[in-house]
Short mmCIF file of N, CA and C and ligand atoms in Angstrom, two decimals:
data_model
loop_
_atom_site.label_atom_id
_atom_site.label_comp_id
_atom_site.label_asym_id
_atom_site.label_seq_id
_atom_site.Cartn_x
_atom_site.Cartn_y
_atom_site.Cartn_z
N UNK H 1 2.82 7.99 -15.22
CA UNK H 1 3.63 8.39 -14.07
C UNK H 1 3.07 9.68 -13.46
N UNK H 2 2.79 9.45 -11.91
CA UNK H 2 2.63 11.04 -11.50
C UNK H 2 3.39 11.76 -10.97
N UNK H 3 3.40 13.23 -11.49
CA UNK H 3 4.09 13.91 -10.66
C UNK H 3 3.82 14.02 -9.30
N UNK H 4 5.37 14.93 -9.05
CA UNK H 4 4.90 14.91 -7.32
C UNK H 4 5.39 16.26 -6.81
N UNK H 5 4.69 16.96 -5.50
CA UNK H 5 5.20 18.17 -5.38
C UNK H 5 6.48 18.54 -4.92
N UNK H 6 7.77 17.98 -5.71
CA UNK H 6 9.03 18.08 -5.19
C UNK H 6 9.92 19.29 -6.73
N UNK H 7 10.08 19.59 -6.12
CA UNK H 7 11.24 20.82 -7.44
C UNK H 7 12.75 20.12 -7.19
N UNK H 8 13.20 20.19 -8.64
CA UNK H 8 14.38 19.69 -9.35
C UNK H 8 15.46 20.78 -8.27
N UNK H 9 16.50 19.94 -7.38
CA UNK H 9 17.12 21.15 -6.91
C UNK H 9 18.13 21.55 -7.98
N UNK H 10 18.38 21.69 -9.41
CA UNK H 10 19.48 22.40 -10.18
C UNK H 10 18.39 23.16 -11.13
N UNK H 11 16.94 22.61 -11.77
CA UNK H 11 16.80 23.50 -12.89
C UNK H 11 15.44 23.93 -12.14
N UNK H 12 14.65 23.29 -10.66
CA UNK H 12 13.93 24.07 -9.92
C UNK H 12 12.45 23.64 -11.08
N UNK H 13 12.45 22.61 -11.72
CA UNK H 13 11.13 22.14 -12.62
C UNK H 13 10.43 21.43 -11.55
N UNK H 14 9.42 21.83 -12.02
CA UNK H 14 8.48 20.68 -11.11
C UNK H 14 8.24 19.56 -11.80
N UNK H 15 8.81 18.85 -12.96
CA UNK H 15 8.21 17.85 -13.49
C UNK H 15 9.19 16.73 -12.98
N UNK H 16 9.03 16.24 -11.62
CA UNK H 16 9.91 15.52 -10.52
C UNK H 16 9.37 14.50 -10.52
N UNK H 17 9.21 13.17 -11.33
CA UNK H 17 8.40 11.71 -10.83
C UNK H 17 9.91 11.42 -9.60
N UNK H 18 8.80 10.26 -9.35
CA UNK H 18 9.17 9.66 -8.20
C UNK H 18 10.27 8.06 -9.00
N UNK H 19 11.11 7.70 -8.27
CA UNK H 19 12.17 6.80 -8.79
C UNK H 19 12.63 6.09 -7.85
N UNK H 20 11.75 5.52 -6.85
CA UNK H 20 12.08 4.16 -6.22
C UNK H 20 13.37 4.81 -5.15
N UNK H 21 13.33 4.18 -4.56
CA UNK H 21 14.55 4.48 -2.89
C UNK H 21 15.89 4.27 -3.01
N UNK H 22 16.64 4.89 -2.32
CA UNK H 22 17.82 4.65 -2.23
C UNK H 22 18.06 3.66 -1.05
N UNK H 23 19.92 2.96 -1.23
CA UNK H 23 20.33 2.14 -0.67
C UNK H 23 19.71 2.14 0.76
N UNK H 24 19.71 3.36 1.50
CA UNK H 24 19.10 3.90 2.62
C UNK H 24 17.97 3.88 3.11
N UNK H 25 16.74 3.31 1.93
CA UNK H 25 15.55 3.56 1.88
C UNK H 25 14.87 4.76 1.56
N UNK H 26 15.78 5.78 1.23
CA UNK H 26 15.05 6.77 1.05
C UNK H 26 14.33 7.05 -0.16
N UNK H 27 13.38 8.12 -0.50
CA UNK H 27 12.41 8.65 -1.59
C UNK H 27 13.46 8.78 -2.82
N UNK H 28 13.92 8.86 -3.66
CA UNK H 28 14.48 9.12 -5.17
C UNK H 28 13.55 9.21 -5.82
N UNK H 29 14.51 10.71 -6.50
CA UNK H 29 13.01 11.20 -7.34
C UNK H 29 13.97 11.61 -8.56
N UNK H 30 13.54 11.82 -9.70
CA UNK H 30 14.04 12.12 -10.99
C UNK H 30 13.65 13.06 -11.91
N UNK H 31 14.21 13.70 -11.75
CA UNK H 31 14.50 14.94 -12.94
C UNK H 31 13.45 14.62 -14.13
N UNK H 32 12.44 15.04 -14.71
CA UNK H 32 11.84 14.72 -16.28
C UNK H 32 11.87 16.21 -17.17
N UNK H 33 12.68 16.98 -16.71
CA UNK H 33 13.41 17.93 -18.12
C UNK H 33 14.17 17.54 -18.81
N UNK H 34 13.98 17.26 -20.02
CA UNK H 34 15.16 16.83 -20.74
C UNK H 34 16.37 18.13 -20.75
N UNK H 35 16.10 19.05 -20.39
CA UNK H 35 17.21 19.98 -20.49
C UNK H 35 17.89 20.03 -19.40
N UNK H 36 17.46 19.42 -18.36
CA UNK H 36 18.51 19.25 -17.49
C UNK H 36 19.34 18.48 -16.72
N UNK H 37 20.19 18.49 -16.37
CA UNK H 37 21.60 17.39 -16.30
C UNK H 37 21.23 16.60 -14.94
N UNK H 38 20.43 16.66 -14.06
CA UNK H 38 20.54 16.35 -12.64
C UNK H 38 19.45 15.12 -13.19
N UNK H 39 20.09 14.02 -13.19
CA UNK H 39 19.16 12.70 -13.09
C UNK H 39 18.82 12.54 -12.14
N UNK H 40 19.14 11.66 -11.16
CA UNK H 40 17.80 11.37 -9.97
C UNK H 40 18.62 12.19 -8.59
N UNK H 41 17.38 12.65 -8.10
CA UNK H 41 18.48 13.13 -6.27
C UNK H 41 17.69 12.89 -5.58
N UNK H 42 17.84 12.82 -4.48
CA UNK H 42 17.43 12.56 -3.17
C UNK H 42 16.65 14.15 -2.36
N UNK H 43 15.56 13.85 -2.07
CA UNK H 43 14.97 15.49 -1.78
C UNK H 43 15.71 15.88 0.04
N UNK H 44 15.64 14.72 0.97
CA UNK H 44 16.21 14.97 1.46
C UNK H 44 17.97 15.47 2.13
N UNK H 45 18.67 14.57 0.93
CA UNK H 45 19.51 14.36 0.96
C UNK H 45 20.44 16.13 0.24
N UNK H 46 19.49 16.77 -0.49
CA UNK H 46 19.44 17.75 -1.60
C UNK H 46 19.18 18.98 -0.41
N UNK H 47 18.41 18.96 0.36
CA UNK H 47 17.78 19.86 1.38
C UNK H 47 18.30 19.84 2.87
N UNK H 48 18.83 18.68 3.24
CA UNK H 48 19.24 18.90 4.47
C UNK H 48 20.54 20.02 5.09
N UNK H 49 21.21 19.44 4.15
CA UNK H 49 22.89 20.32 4.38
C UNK H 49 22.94 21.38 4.73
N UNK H 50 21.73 22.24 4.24
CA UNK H 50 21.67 23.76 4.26
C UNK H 50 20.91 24.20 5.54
N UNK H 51 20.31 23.31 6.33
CA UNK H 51 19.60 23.80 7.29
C UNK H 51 20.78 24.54 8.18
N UNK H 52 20.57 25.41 9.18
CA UNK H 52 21.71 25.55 10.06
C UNK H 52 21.55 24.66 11.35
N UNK H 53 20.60 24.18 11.62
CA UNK H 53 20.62 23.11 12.66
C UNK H 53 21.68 21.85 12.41
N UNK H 54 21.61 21.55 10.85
CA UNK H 54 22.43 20.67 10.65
C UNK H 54 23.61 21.03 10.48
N UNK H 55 24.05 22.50 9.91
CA UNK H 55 25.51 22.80 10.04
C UNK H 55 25.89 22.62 11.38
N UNK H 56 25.36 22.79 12.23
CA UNK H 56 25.55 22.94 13.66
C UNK H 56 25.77 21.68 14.29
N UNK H 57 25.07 20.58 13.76
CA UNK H 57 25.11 19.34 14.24
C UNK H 57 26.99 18.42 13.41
N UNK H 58 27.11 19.38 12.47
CA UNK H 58 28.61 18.70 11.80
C UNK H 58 29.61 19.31 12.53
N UNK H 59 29.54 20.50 12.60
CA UNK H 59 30.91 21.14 13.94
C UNK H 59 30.33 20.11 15.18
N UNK H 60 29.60 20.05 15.89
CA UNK H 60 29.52 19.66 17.05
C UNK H 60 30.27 17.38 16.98
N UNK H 61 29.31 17.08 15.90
CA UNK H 61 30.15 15.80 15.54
C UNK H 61 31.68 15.43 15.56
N UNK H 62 32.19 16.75 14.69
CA UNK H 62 33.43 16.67 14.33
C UNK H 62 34.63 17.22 15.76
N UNK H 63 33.77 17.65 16.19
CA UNK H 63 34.21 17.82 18.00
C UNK H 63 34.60 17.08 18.92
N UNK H 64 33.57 16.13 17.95
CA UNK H 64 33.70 14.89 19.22
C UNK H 64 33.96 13.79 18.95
N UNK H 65 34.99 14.42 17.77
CA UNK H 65 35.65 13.08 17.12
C UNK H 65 35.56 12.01 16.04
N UNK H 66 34.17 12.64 15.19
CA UNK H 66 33.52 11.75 14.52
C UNK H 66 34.05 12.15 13.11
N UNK H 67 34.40 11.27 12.69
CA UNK H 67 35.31 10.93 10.80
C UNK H 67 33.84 12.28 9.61
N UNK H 68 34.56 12.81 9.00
CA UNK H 68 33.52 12.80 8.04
C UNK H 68 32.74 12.21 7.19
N UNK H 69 33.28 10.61 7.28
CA UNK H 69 31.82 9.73 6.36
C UNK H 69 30.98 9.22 7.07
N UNK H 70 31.22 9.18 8.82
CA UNK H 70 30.28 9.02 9.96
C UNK H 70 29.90 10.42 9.89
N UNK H 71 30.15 11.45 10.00
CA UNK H 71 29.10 12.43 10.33
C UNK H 71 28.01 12.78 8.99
N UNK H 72 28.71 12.38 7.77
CA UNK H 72 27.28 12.37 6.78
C UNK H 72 26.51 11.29 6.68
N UNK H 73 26.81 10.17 7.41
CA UNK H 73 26.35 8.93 7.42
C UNK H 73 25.01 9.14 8.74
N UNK H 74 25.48 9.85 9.67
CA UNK H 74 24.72 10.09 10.65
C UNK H 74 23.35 10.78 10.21
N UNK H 75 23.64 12.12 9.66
CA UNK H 75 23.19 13.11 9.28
C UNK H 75 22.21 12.73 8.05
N UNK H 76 22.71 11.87 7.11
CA UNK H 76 22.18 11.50 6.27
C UNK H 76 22.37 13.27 4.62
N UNK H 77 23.43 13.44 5.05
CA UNK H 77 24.12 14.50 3.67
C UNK H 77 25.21 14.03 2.86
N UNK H 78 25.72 14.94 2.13
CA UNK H 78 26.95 14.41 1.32
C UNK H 78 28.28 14.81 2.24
N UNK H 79 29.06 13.62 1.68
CA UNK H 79 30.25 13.80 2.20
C UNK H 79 31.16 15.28 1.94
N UNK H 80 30.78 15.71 0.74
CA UNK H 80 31.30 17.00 0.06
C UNK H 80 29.97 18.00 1.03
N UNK H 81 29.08 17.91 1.69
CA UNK H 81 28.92 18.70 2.11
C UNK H 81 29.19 19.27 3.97
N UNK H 82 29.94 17.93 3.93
CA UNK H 82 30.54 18.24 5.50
C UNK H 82 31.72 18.85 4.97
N UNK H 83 32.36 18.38 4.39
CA UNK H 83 33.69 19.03 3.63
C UNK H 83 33.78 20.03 3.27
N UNK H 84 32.59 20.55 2.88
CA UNK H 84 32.34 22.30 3.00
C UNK H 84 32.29 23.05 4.04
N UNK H 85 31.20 22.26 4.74
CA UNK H 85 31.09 23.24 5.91
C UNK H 85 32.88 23.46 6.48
N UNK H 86 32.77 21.97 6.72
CA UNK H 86 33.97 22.42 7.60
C UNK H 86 35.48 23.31 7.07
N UNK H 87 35.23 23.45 5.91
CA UNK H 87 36.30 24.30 5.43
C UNK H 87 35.63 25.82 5.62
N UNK H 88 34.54 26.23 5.54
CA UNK H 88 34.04 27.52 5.96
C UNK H 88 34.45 27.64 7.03
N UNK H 89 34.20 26.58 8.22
CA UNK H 89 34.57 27.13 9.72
C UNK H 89 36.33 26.81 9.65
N UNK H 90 36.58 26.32 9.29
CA UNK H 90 38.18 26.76 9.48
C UNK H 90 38.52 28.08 9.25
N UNK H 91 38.02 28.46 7.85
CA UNK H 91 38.61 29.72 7.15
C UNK H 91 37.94 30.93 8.00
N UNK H 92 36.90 30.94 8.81
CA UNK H 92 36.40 31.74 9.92
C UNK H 92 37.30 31.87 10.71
N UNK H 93 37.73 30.75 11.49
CA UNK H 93 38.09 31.22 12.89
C UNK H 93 39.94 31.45 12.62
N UNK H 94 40.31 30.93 11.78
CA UNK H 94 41.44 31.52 11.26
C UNK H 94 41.80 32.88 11.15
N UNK H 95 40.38 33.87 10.60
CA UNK H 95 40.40 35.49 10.13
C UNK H 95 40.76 36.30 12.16
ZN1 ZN Q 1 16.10 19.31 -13.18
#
């Protein structure tokens, strides 16, 4: 099996093989530390959420009406991570 240049996003190892696609088609890749708990993730799926272009793109969704399993469906993130954001911007504009 070869490695590949992707880092584990929880223990940050590089010993990341590759593990066949998700439902989506996407890359899945898998954890090979045995010490750590994160079996397979998605690199994009692991990396996107945090961009601020994409925070930006979930307020603007949710603006315009769009459910939160369509706007991670769109986006291609976790549902828990629209669910974050959008509880940050509540608790903002609330202060
Ligand atoms: Zn790991």
């Amino acid at each position: 099996m070869a490695t590949v240049d992707v880092k584990c996003p929880l223990c940050e190892s590089c010993k990341v093989v590759k593990f066949g696609t998700s439902p989506e088609g996407k890359q899945r890749y898998q954890c090979r530390n045995s010490a750590c708990s994160k079996n397979t993730f998605l690199l994009e799926y692991t990396h996107k959420g945090y961009l601020p272009e994409i925070k930006q793109k979930i307020i603007e969704m949710t603006m315009n009406g769009s459910g939160i399993r369509d706007t991670s469906r769109v986006l291609g993130i976790g549902q828990n991570t629209v669910i974050s954001e959008l509880k940050k911007k509540n608790q903002k504009s609330k202060m």
